[in-house]
JSON list of C-alpha atoms in Angstrom, two decimals:
[
{"chain": "A", "resi": 236, "resn": "UNK", "atom": "CA", "xyz": [0.19, -0.24, 0.26]},
{"chain": "A", "resi": 237, "resn": "UNK", "atom": "CA", "xyz": [1.25, 3.71, -0.77]},
{"chain": "A", "resi": 238, "resn": "UNK", "atom": "CA", "xyz": [2.27, 5.79, 2.13]},
{"chain": "A", "resi": 239, "resn": "UNK", "atom": "CA", "xyz": [1.40, 9.24, 2.97]},
{"chain": "A", "resi": 240, "resn": "UNK", "atom": "CA", "xyz": [5.01, 11.09, 3.79]},
{"chain": "A", "resi": 241, "resn": "UNK", "atom": "CA", "xyz": [4.59, 14.69, 4.95]},
{"chain": "A", "resi": 242, "resn": "UNK", "atom": "CA", "xyz": [7.56, 16.54, 3.27]},
{"chain": "A", "resi": 243, "resn": "UNK", "atom": "CA", "xyz": [8.48, 20.13, 4.39]},
{"chain": "A", "resi": 244, "resn": "UNK", "atom": "CA", "xyz": [10.79, 22.71, 5.05]},
{"chain": "A", "resi": 245, "resn": "UNK", "atom": "CA", "xyz": [11.59, 23.84, 8.25]},
{"chain": "A", "resi": 246, "resn": "UNK", "atom": "CA", "xyz": [13.56, 26.43, 10.08]},
{"chain": "A", "resi": 247, "resn": "UNK", "atom": "CA", "xyz": [15.54, 24.81, 13.19]},
{"chain": "A", "resi": 248, "resn": "UNK", "atom": "CA", "xyz": [13.45, 26.50, 15.27]},
{"chain": "A", "resi": 249, "resn": "UNK", "atom": "CA", "xyz": [10.28, 25.22, 13.72]},
{"chain": "A", "resi": 250, "resn": "UNK", "atom": "CA", "xyz": [8.77, 26.83, 11.79]},
{"chain": "A", "resi": 251, "resn": "UNK", "atom": "CA", "xyz": [7.47, 26.47, 8.23]},
{"chain": "A", "resi": 252, "resn": "UNK", "atom": "CA", "xyz": [7.15, 30.01, 7.16]},
{"chain": "A", "resi": 253, "resn": "UNK", "atom": "CA", "xyz": [7.47, 33.74, 8.72]},
{"chain": "A", "resi": 254, "resn": "UNK", "atom": "CA", "xyz": [4.96, 35.69, 9.21]},
{"chain": "A", "resi": 255, "resn": "UNK", "atom": "CA", "xyz": [3.16, 36.75, 5.84]},
{"chain": "A", "resi": 256, "resn": "UNK", "atom": "CA", "xyz": [4.13, 33.40, 4.54]},
{"chain": "A", "resi": 257, "resn": "UNK", "atom": "CA", "xyz": [8.01, 34.43, 4.42]},
{"chain": "A", "resi": 258, "resn": "UNK", "atom": "CA", "xyz": [10.21, 32.00, 3.26]},
{"chain": "A", "resi": 259, "resn": "UNK", "atom": "CA", "xyz": [13.04, 34.03, 1.93]},
{"chain": "A", "resi": 260, "resn": "UNK", "atom": "CA", "xyz": [15.17, 31.89, 4.23]},
{"chain": "A", "resi": 261, "resn": "UNK", "atom": "CA", "xyz": [15.07, 28.58, 2.33]},
{"chain": "A", "resi": 262, "resn": "UNK", "atom": "CA", "xyz": [18.51, 27.74, 1.58]},
{"chain": "A", "resi": 263, "resn": "UNK", "atom": "CA", "xyz": [17.58, 26.07, -2.00]},
{"chain": "A", "resi": 264, "resn": "UNK", "atom": "CA", "xyz": [20.28, 25.59, -4.62]},
{"chain": "A", "resi": 265, "resn": "UNK", "atom": "CA", "xyz": [20.75, 23.34, -7.42]},
{"chain": "A", "resi": 266, "resn": "UNK", "atom": "CA", "xyz": [21.67, 20.32, -5.18]},
{"chain": "A", "resi": 267, "resn": "UNK", "atom": "CA", "xyz": [18.69, 20.56, -3.30]},
{"chain": "A", "resi": 268, "resn": "UNK", "atom": "CA", "xyz": [16.49, 21.38, -5.83]},
{"chain": "A", "resi": 269, "resn": "UNK", "atom": "CA", "xyz": [17.27, 18.16, -7.92]},
{"chain": "A", "resi": 270, "resn": "UNK", "atom": "CA", "xyz": [16.58, 16.33, -5.18]},
{"chain": "A", "resi": 271, "resn": "UNK", "atom": "CA", "xyz": [13.15, 17.68, -4.59]},
{"chain": "A", "resi": 272, "resn": "UNK", "atom": "CA", "xyz": [12.80, 16.96, -8.67]},
{"chain": "A", "resi": 273, "resn": "UNK", "atom": "CA", "xyz": [13.83, 13.34, -8.01]},
{"chain": "A", "resi": 274, "resn": "UNK", "atom": "CA", "xyz": [11.74, 12.75, -4.88]},
{"chain": "A", "resi": 275, "resn": "UNK", "atom": "CA", "xyz": [8.35, 13.91, -6.53]},
{"chain": "A", "resi": 276, "resn": "UNK", "atom": "CA", "xyz": [9.24, 12.46, -10.04]},
{"chain": "A", "resi": 277, "resn": "UNK", "atom": "CA", "xyz": [8.60, 9.40, -7.84]},
{"chain": "A", "resi": 278, "resn": "UNK", "atom": "CA", "xyz": [5.50, 9.84, -6.15]},
{"chain": "A", "resi": 279, "resn": "UNK", "atom": "CA", "xyz": [1.79, 8.97, -7.14]},
{"chain": "A", "resi": 280, "resn": "UNK", "atom": "CA", "xyz": [0.14, 12.61, -5.79]},
{"chain": "A", "resi": 281, "resn": "UNK", "atom": "CA", "xyz": [0.91, 15.72, -3.94]},
{"chain": "A", "resi": 282, "resn": "UNK", "atom": "CA", "xyz": [-1.89, 16.32, -1.12]},
{"chain": "A", "resi": 283, "resn": "UNK", "atom": "CA", "xyz": [-2.11, 20.25, -0.35]},
{"chain": "A", "resi": 284, "resn": "UNK", "atom": "CA", "xyz": [-4.27, 22.76, 1.75]},
{"chain": "A", "resi": 285, "resn": "UNK", "atom": "CA", "xyz": [-5.70, 25.34, -0.56]},
{"chain": "A", "resi": 286, "resn": "UNK", "atom": "CA", "xyz": [-3.07, 28.52, 0.17]},
{"chain": "A", "resi": 287, "resn": "UNK", "atom": "CA", "xyz": [-0.05, 25.81, -0.46]},
{"chain": "A", "resi": 288, "resn": "UNK", "atom": "CA", "xyz": [-1.48, 24.63, -3.72]},
{"chain": "A", "resi": 289, "resn": "UNK", "atom": "CA", "xyz": [-2.56, 28.40, -4.93]},
{"chain": "A", "resi": 290, "resn": "UNK", "atom": "CA", "xyz": [0.92, 29.59, -4.24]},
{"chain": "A", "resi": 291, "resn": "UNK", "atom": "CA", "xyz": [2.17, 26.63, -6.42]},
{"chain": "A", "resi": 292, "resn": "UNK", "atom": "CA", "xyz": [-0.07, 27.20, -8.79]},
{"chain": "A", "resi": 293, "resn": "UNK", "atom": "CA", "xyz": [0.41, 30.58, -9.31]},
{"chain": "A", "resi": 294, "resn": "UNK", "atom": "CA", "xyz": [4.08, 29.76, -10.28]},
{"chain": "A", "resi": 295, "resn": "UNK", "atom": "CA", "xyz": [4.78, 26.46, -11.61]},
{"chain": "A", "resi": 296, "resn": "UNK", "atom": "CA", "xyz": [2.36, 25.90, -14.34]},
{"chain": "A", "resi": 297, "resn": "UNK", "atom": "CA", "xyz": [4.48, 28.28, -16.75]},
{"chain": "A", "resi": 298, "resn": "UNK", "atom": "CA", "xyz": [8.02, 28.70, -15.27]},
{"chain": "A", "resi": 299, "resn": "UNK", "atom": "CA", "xyz": [9.45, 26.73, -17.83]},
{"chain": "A", "resi": 300, "resn": "UNK", "atom": "CA", "xyz": [8.34, 28.97, -20.58]},
{"chain": "A", "resi": 301, "resn": "UNK", "atom": "CA", "xyz": [10.70, 31.81, -19.55]},
{"chain": "A", "resi": 302, "resn": "UNK", "atom": "CA", "xyz": [14.20, 31.03, -21.01]},
{"chain": "A", "resi": 303, "resn": "UNK", "atom": "CA", "xyz": [15.93, 32.21, -18.08]},
{"chain": "A", "resi": 304, "resn": "UNK", "atom": "CA", "xyz": [14.20, 29.57, -15.96]},
{"chain": "A", "resi": 305, "resn": "UNK", "atom": "CA", "xyz": [17.39, 27.80, -14.63]},
{"chain": "A", "resi": 306, "resn": "UNK", "atom": "CA", "xyz": [17.49, 23.94, -16.24]},
{"chain": "A", "resi": 307, "resn": "UNK", "atom": "CA", "xyz": [16.60, 22.88, -12.58]},
{"chain": "A", "resi": 308, "resn": "UNK", "atom": "CA", "xyz": [13.33, 24.74, -12.02]},
{"chain": "A", "resi": 309, "resn": "UNK", "atom": "CA", "xyz": [12.34, 24.13, -15.63]},
{"chain": "A", "resi": 310, "resn": "UNK", "atom": "CA", "xyz": [12.43, 20.60, -14.81]},
{"chain": "A", "resi": 311, "resn": "UNK", "atom": "CA", "xyz": [10.40, 20.90, -12.01]},
{"chain": "A", "resi": 312, "resn": "UNK", "atom": "CA", "xyz": [7.49, 22.61, -13.67]},
{"chain": "A", "resi": 313, "resn": "UNK", "atom": "CA", "xyz": [6.90, 19.50, -16.01]},
{"chain": "A", "resi": 314, "resn": "UNK", "atom": "CA", "xyz": [7.13, 17.57, -12.86]},
{"chain": "A", "resi": 315, "resn": "UNK", "atom": "CA", "xyz": [4.42, 19.46, -10.93]},
{"chain": "A", "resi": 316, "resn": "UNK", "atom": "CA", "xyz": [2.17, 19.58, -13.96]},
{"chain": "A", "resi": 317, "resn": "UNK", "atom": "CA", "xyz": [1.93, 16.37, -14.63]},
{"chain": "A", "resi": 318, "resn": "UNK", "atom": "CA", "xyz": [1.72, 14.27, -11.18]},
{"chain": "A", "resi": 319, "resn": "UNK", "atom": "CA", "xyz": [-1.66, 14.00, -10.03]},
{"chain": "A", "resi": 320, "resn": "UNK", "atom": "CA", "xyz": [-2.76, 16.74, -7.11]},
{"chain": "A", "resi": 321, "resn": "UNK", "atom": "CA", "xyz": [-5.31, 16.99, -4.37]},
{"chain": "A", "resi": 322, "resn": "UNK", "atom": "CA", "xyz": [-6.05, 20.14, -2.83]},
{"chain": "A", "resi": 323, "resn": "UNK", "atom": "CA", "xyz": [-8.42, 19.96, 0.41]},
{"chain": "A", "resi": 324, "resn": "UNK", "atom": "CA", "xyz": [-10.39, 22.90, 0.65]},
{"chain": "A", "resi": 325, "resn": "UNK", "atom": "CA", "xyz": [-13.86, 23.77, 1.44]},
{"chain": "A", "resi": 326, "resn": "UNK", "atom": "CA", "xyz": [-14.24, 26.72, -0.58]},
{"chain": "A", "resi": 327, "resn": "UNK", "atom": "CA", "xyz": [-12.23, 26.20, -3.60]},
{"chain": "A", "resi": 328, "resn": "UNK", "atom": "CA", "xyz": [-14.44, 25.57, -6.94]},
{"chain": "A", "resi": 329, "resn": "UNK", "atom": "CA", "xyz": [-12.11, 24.97, -9.42]},
{"chain": "A", "resi": 330, "resn": "UNK", "atom": "CA", "xyz": [-8.92, 24.10, -9.87]},
{"chain": "A", "resi": 331, "resn": "UNK", "atom": "CA", "xyz": [-6.54, 23.15, -12.88]},
{"chain": "A", "resi": 332, "resn": "UNK", "atom": "CA", "xyz": [-3.61, 21.11, -13.89]},
{"chain": "A", "resi": 333, "resn": "UNK", "atom": "CA", "xyz": [-4.35, 17.65, -13.03]},
{"chain": "A", "resi": 334, "resn": "UNK", "atom": "CA", "xyz": [-6.21, 18.60, -9.40]},
{"chain": "A", "resi": 335, "resn": "UNK", "atom": "CA", "xyz": [-8.83, 17.02, -7.61]},
{"chain": "A", "resi": 336, "resn": "UNK", "atom": "CA", "xyz": [-10.66, 19.05, -4.95]},
{"chain": "A", "resi": 337, "resn": "UNK", "atom": "CA", "xyz": [-11.39, 17.69, -1.77]},
{"chain": "A", "resi": 338, "resn": "UNK", "atom": "CA", "xyz": [-13.74, 18.94, 0.97]},
{"chain": "A", "resi": 339, "resn": "UNK", "atom": "CA", "xyz": [-12.71, 17.25, 3.99]},
{"chain": "A", "resi": 340, "resn": "UNK", "atom": "CA", "xyz": [-10.20, 14.32, 5.41]},
{"chain": "A", "resi": 341, "resn": "UNK", "atom": "CA", "xyz": [-12.24, 11.26, 5.69]},
{"chain": "A", "resi": 342, "resn": "UNK", "atom": "CA", "xyz": [-10.02, 8.61, 6.77]},
{"chain": "A", "resi": 343, "resn": "UNK", "atom": "CA", "xyz": [-11.93, 6.08, 4.84]},
{"chain": "A", "resi": 344, "resn": "UNK", "atom": "CA", "xyz": [-11.21, 8.40, 1.58]},
{"chain": "A", "resi": 345, "resn": "UNK", "atom": "CA", "xyz": [-7.52, 8.40, 2.02]},
{"chain": "A", "resi": 346, "resn": "UNK", "atom": "CA", "xyz": [-6.84, 4.71, 2.93]},
{"chain": "A", "resi": 347, "resn": "UNK", "atom": "CA", "xyz": [-9.05, 3.84, -0.41]},
{"chain": "A", "resi": 348, "resn": "UNK", "atom": "CA", "xyz": [-6.56, 6.54, -1.79]},
{"chain": "A", "resi": 349, "resn": "UNK", "atom": "CA", "xyz": [-3.51, 4.71, -0.60]},
{"chain": "A", "resi": 350, "resn": "UNK", "atom": "CA", "xyz": [-4.43, 1.62, -1.83]},
{"chain": "A", "resi": 351, "resn": "UNK", "atom": "CA", "xyz": [-4.63, 2.90, -5.31]},
{"chain": "A", "resi": 352, "resn": "UNK", "atom": "CA", "xyz": [-1.62, 1.86, -7.51]},
{"chain": "A", "resi": 353, "resn": "UNK", "atom": "CA", "xyz": [1.52, 3.90, -8.31]},
{"chain": "A", "resi": 354, "resn": "UNK", "atom": "CA", "xyz": [3.86, 5.73, -5.86]},
{"chain": "A", "resi": 355, "resn": "UNK", "atom": "CA", "xyz": [3.77, 7.24, -2.09]},
{"chain": "A", "resi": 356, "resn": "UNK", "atom": "CA", "xyz": [1.78, 10.61, -1.78]},
{"chain": "A", "resi": 357, "resn": "UNK", "atom": "CA", "xyz": [3.00, 13.70, -0.39]},
{"chain": "A", "resi": 358, "resn": "UNK", "atom": "CA", "xyz": [1.39, 16.09, 2.50]},
{"chain": "A", "resi": 359, "resn": "UNK", "atom": "CA", "xyz": [1.86, 19.69, 2.71]},
{"chain": "A", "resi": 360, "resn": "UNK", "atom": "CA", "xyz": [0.90, 22.30, 4.78]},
{"chain": "A", "resi": 361, "resn": "UNK", "atom": "CA", "xyz": [0.78, 23.02, 8.81]},
{"chain": "A", "resi": 362, "resn": "UNK", "atom": "CA", "xyz": [-2.93, 22.88, 9.27]},
{"chain": "A", "resi": 363, "resn": "UNK", "atom": "CA", "xyz": [-3.79, 19.73, 6.81]},
{"chain": "A", "resi": 364, "resn": "UNK", "atom": "CA", "xyz": [-0.80, 17.94, 8.12]},
{"chain": "A", "resi": 365, "resn": "UNK", "atom": "CA", "xyz": [-2.21, 18.35, 11.47]},
{"chain": "A", "resi": 366, "resn": "UNK", "atom": "CA", "xyz": [-5.40, 17.05, 10.45]},
{"chain": "A", "resi": 367, "resn": "UNK", "atom": "CA", "xyz": [-3.93, 14.18, 8.95]},
{"chain": "A", "resi": 368, "resn": "UNK", "atom": "CA", "xyz": [-1.59, 13.13, 12.23]},
{"chain": "A", "resi": 369, "resn": "UNK", "atom": "CA", "xyz": [-4.78, 14.11, 14.20]},
{"chain": "A", "resi": 370, "resn": "UNK", "atom": "CA", "xyz": [-6.93, 10.99, 12.34]},
{"chain": "A", "resi": 371, "resn": "UNK", "atom": "CA", "xyz": [-3.19, 9.00, 12.45]},
{"chain": "A", "resi": 372, "resn": "UNK", "atom": "CA", "xyz": [-2.79, 8.94, 8.81]},
{"chain": "A", "resi": 373, "resn": "UNK", "atom": "CA", "xyz": [1.16, 10.24, 8.38]},
{"chain": "A", "resi": 374, "resn": "UNK", "atom": "CA", "xyz": [3.07, 7.10, 7.77]},
{"chain": "A", "resi": 375, "resn": "UNK", "atom": "CA", "xyz": [6.51, 9.05, 6.88]},
{"chain": "A", "resi": 376, "resn": "UNK", "atom": "CA", "xyz": [7.86, 12.12, 7.77]},
{"chain": "A", "resi": 377, "resn": "UNK", "atom": "CA", "xyz": [10.42, 13.60, 5.97]},
{"chain": "A", "resi": 378, "resn": "UNK", "atom": "CA", "xyz": [12.13, 17.20, 7.48]},
{"chain": "A", "resi": 379, "resn": "UNK", "atom": "CA", "xyz": [14.21, 19.42, 5.58]},
{"chain": "A", "resi": 380, "resn": "UNK", "atom": "CA", "xyz": [15.86, 21.78, 8.51]},
{"chain": "A", "resi": 381, "resn": "UNK", "atom": "CA", "xyz": [17.23, 24.61, 6.90]},
{"chain": "A", "resi": 382, "resn": "UNK", "atom": "CA", "xyz": [19.97, 26.77, 8.91]},
{"chain": "A", "resi": 383, "resn": "UNK", "atom": "CA", "xyz": [18.40, 29.35, 10.19]},
{"chain": "A", "resi": 384, "resn": "UNK", "atom": "CA", "xyz": [16.54, 30.71, 13.56]},
{"chain": "A", "resi": 385, "resn": "UNK", "atom": "CA", "xyz": [13.30, 33.12, 12.14]},
{"chain": "A", "resi": 386, "resn": "UNK", "atom": "CA", "xyz": [11.86, 33.73, 15.50]},
{"chain": "A", "resi": 387, "resn": "UNK", "atom": "CA", "xyz": [8.01, 33.44, 14.88]},
{"chain": "A", "resi": 388, "resn": "UNK", "atom": "CA", "xyz": [5.67, 32.37, 12.28]},
{"chain": "A", "resi": 389, "resn": "UNK", "atom": "CA", "xyz": [3.92, 29.00, 11.43]},
{"chain": "A", "resi": 390, "resn": "UNK", "atom": "CA", "xyz": [5.06, 26.06, 13.49]},
{"chain": "A", "resi": 391, "resn": "UNK", "atom": "CA", "xyz": [4.95, 22.93, 11.67]},
{"chain": "A", "resi": 392, "resn": "UNK", "atom": "CA", "xyz": [3.36, 20.77, 14.51]},
{"chain": "A", "resi": 393, "resn": "UNK", "atom": "CA", "xyz": [0.40, 22.23, 16.36]},
{"chain": "A", "resi": 394, "resn": "UNK", "atom": "CA", "xyz": [0.25, 21.96, 20.24]},
{"chain": "A", "resi": 395, "resn": "UNK", "atom": "CA", "xyz": [-1.39, 18.65, 20.93]},
{"chain": "A", "resi": 396, "resn": "UNK", "atom": "CA", "xyz": [-2.21, 15.92, 23.98]},
{"chain": "A", "resi": 397, "resn": "UNK", "atom": "CA", "xyz": [-1.07, 13.32, 21.18]},
{"chain": "A", "resi": 398, "resn": "UNK", "atom": "CA", "xyz": [1.99, 11.08, 21.53]},
{"chain": "A", "resi": 399, "resn": "UNK", "atom": "CA", "xyz": [3.76, 9.61, 18.41]},
{"chain": "A", "resi": 400, "resn": "UNK", "atom": "CA", "xyz": [6.63, 7.84, 18.89]},
{"chain": "A", "resi": 401, "resn": "UNK", "atom": "CA", "xyz": [8.93, 7.99, 15.68]},
{"chain": "A", "resi": 402, "resn": "UNK", "atom": "CA", "xyz": [11.68, 6.01, 14.36]},
{"chain": "A", "resi": 403, "resn": "UNK", "atom": "CA", "xyz": [14.67, 7.73, 12.38]},
{"chain": "A", "resi": 404, "resn": "UNK", "atom": "CA", "xyz": [15.23, 5.82, 9.07]},
{"chain": "A", "resi": 405, "resn": "UNK", "atom": "CA", "xyz": [17.94, 8.28, 7.30]},
{"chain": "A", "resi": 406, "resn": "UNK", "atom": "CA", "xyz": [19.74, 11.47, 7.42]},
{"chain": "A", "resi": 407, "resn": "UNK", "atom": "CA", "xyz": [21.82, 13.32, 4.56]},
{"chain": "A", "resi": 408, "resn": "UNK", "atom": "CA", "xyz": [23.31, 16.78, 5.00]},
{"chain": "A", "resi": 409, "resn": "UNK", "atom": "CA", "xyz": [23.27, 18.68, 1.43]},
{"chain": "A", "resi": 410, "resn": "UNK", "atom": "CA", "xyz": [26.22, 21.06, 0.79]},
{"chain": "A", "resi": 411, "resn": "UNK", "atom": "CA", "xyz": [24.31, 24.47, 1.61]},
{"chain": "A", "resi": 412, "resn": "UNK", "atom": "CA", "xyz": [23.76, 23.15, 5.46]},
{"chain": "A", "resi": 413, "resn": "UNK", "atom": "CA", "xyz": [20.19, 21.93, 4.92]},
{"chain": "A", "resi": 414, "resn": "UNK", "atom": "CA", "xyz": [19.85, 18.54, 6.70]},
{"chain": "A", "resi": 415, "resn": "UNK", "atom": "CA", "xyz": [17.06, 15.74, 6.21]},
{"chain": "A", "resi": 416, "resn": "UNK", "atom": "CA", "xyz": [15.68, 13.88, 8.70]},
{"chain": "A", "resi": 417, "resn": "UNK", "atom": "CA", "xyz": [13.91, 10.70, 7.66]},
{"chain": "A", "resi": 418, "resn": "UNK", "atom": "CA", "xyz": [11.11, 9.46, 10.23]},
{"chain": "A", "resi": 419, "resn": "UNK", "atom": "CA", "xyz": [8.58, 6.53, 10.18]},
{"chain": "A", "resi": 420, "resn": "UNK", "atom": "CA", "xyz": [6.22, 5.60, 12.87]},
{"chain": "A", "resi": 421, "resn": "UNK", "atom": "CA", "xyz": [7.65, 3.42, 15.32]},
{"chain": "A", "resi": 422, "resn": "UNK", "atom": "CA", "xyz": [6.80, -0.13, 14.78]},
{"chain": "A", "resi": 423, "resn": "UNK", "atom": "CA", "xyz": [3.95, -1.40, 17.13]},
{"chain": "A", "resi": 424, "resn": "UNK", "atom": "CA", "xyz": [3.67, 1.82, 18.81]},
{"chain": "A", "resi": 425, "resn": "UNK", "atom": "CA", "xyz": [0.19, 3.58, 18.82]},
{"chain": "A", "resi": 426, "resn": "UNK", "atom": "CA", "xyz": [-0.84, 6.94, 19.16]},
{"chain": "A", "resi": 427, "resn": "UNK", "atom": "CA", "xyz": [-2.15, 8.54, 21.93]},
{"chain": "A", "resi": 428, "resn": "UNK", "atom": "CA", "xyz": [-5.24, 10.67, 20.61]},
{"chain": "A", "resi": 429, "resn": "UNK", "atom": "CA", "xyz": [-5.31, 14.48, 21.63]},
{"chain": "A", "resi": 430, "resn": "UNK", "atom": "CA", "xyz": [-8.53, 16.72, 22.06]},
{"chain": "A", "resi": 431, "resn": "UNK", "atom": "CA", "xyz": [-7.46, 19.33, 19.44]},
{"chain": "A", "resi": 432, "resn": "UNK", "atom": "CA", "xyz": [-9.73, 21.16, 16.40]},
{"chain": "A", "resi": 433, "resn": "UNK", "atom": "CA", "xyz": [-10.25, 20.12, 13.16]},
{"chain": "A", "resi": 434, "resn": "UNK", "atom": "CA", "xyz": [-7.62, 22.11, 11.80]},
{"chain": "A", "resi": 435, "resn": "UNK", "atom": "CA", "xyz": [-8.64, 24.66, 8.60]},
{"chain": "A", "resi": 436, "resn": "UNK", "atom": "CA", "xyz": [-8.80, 23.59, 4.56]},
{"chain": "A", "resi": 437, "resn": "UNK", "atom": "CA", "xyz": [-10.39, 26.76, 3.51]}
]
């Protein structure tokens, strides 16, 4: 069965973005970008919330039309256009570029999606990740820790009463100082459920 893999860049102090969605602190050079290209090419789909999807859809569909676009970015544009995308939103009415709109995180529907053939499914966005974690739907976590302390912003993991034990299965240090920490659910461990809210998928 396919896995749900949370894939996210995070600051050393645990934020996925600064105020006003600032990600200027991301250290993405050609080596790291190529790594993401190769990773996403092997996936079976991208799961995201509306904000993340609209940010991506506002740039990547035509990024390779500009002759000044670096080759590694032009390569990703084609990958992004072709891969199936699932955007979780209660308000979005239309989405192009091989995108399916999903209204709610329903465990049975996610399980059915995982049982379809193809590669693993990536998950992104703090609110959507919180909803998937609350429903115990995340199989692996790939954290790309950037060498930056940004002080405030959107935390990756919300406060919760739940406890999830993880097993470290891979680490990698890129030349620009970004460190990959790849975890999976610890075998045989149960999640102690919390009581936090449902999260937002506008």
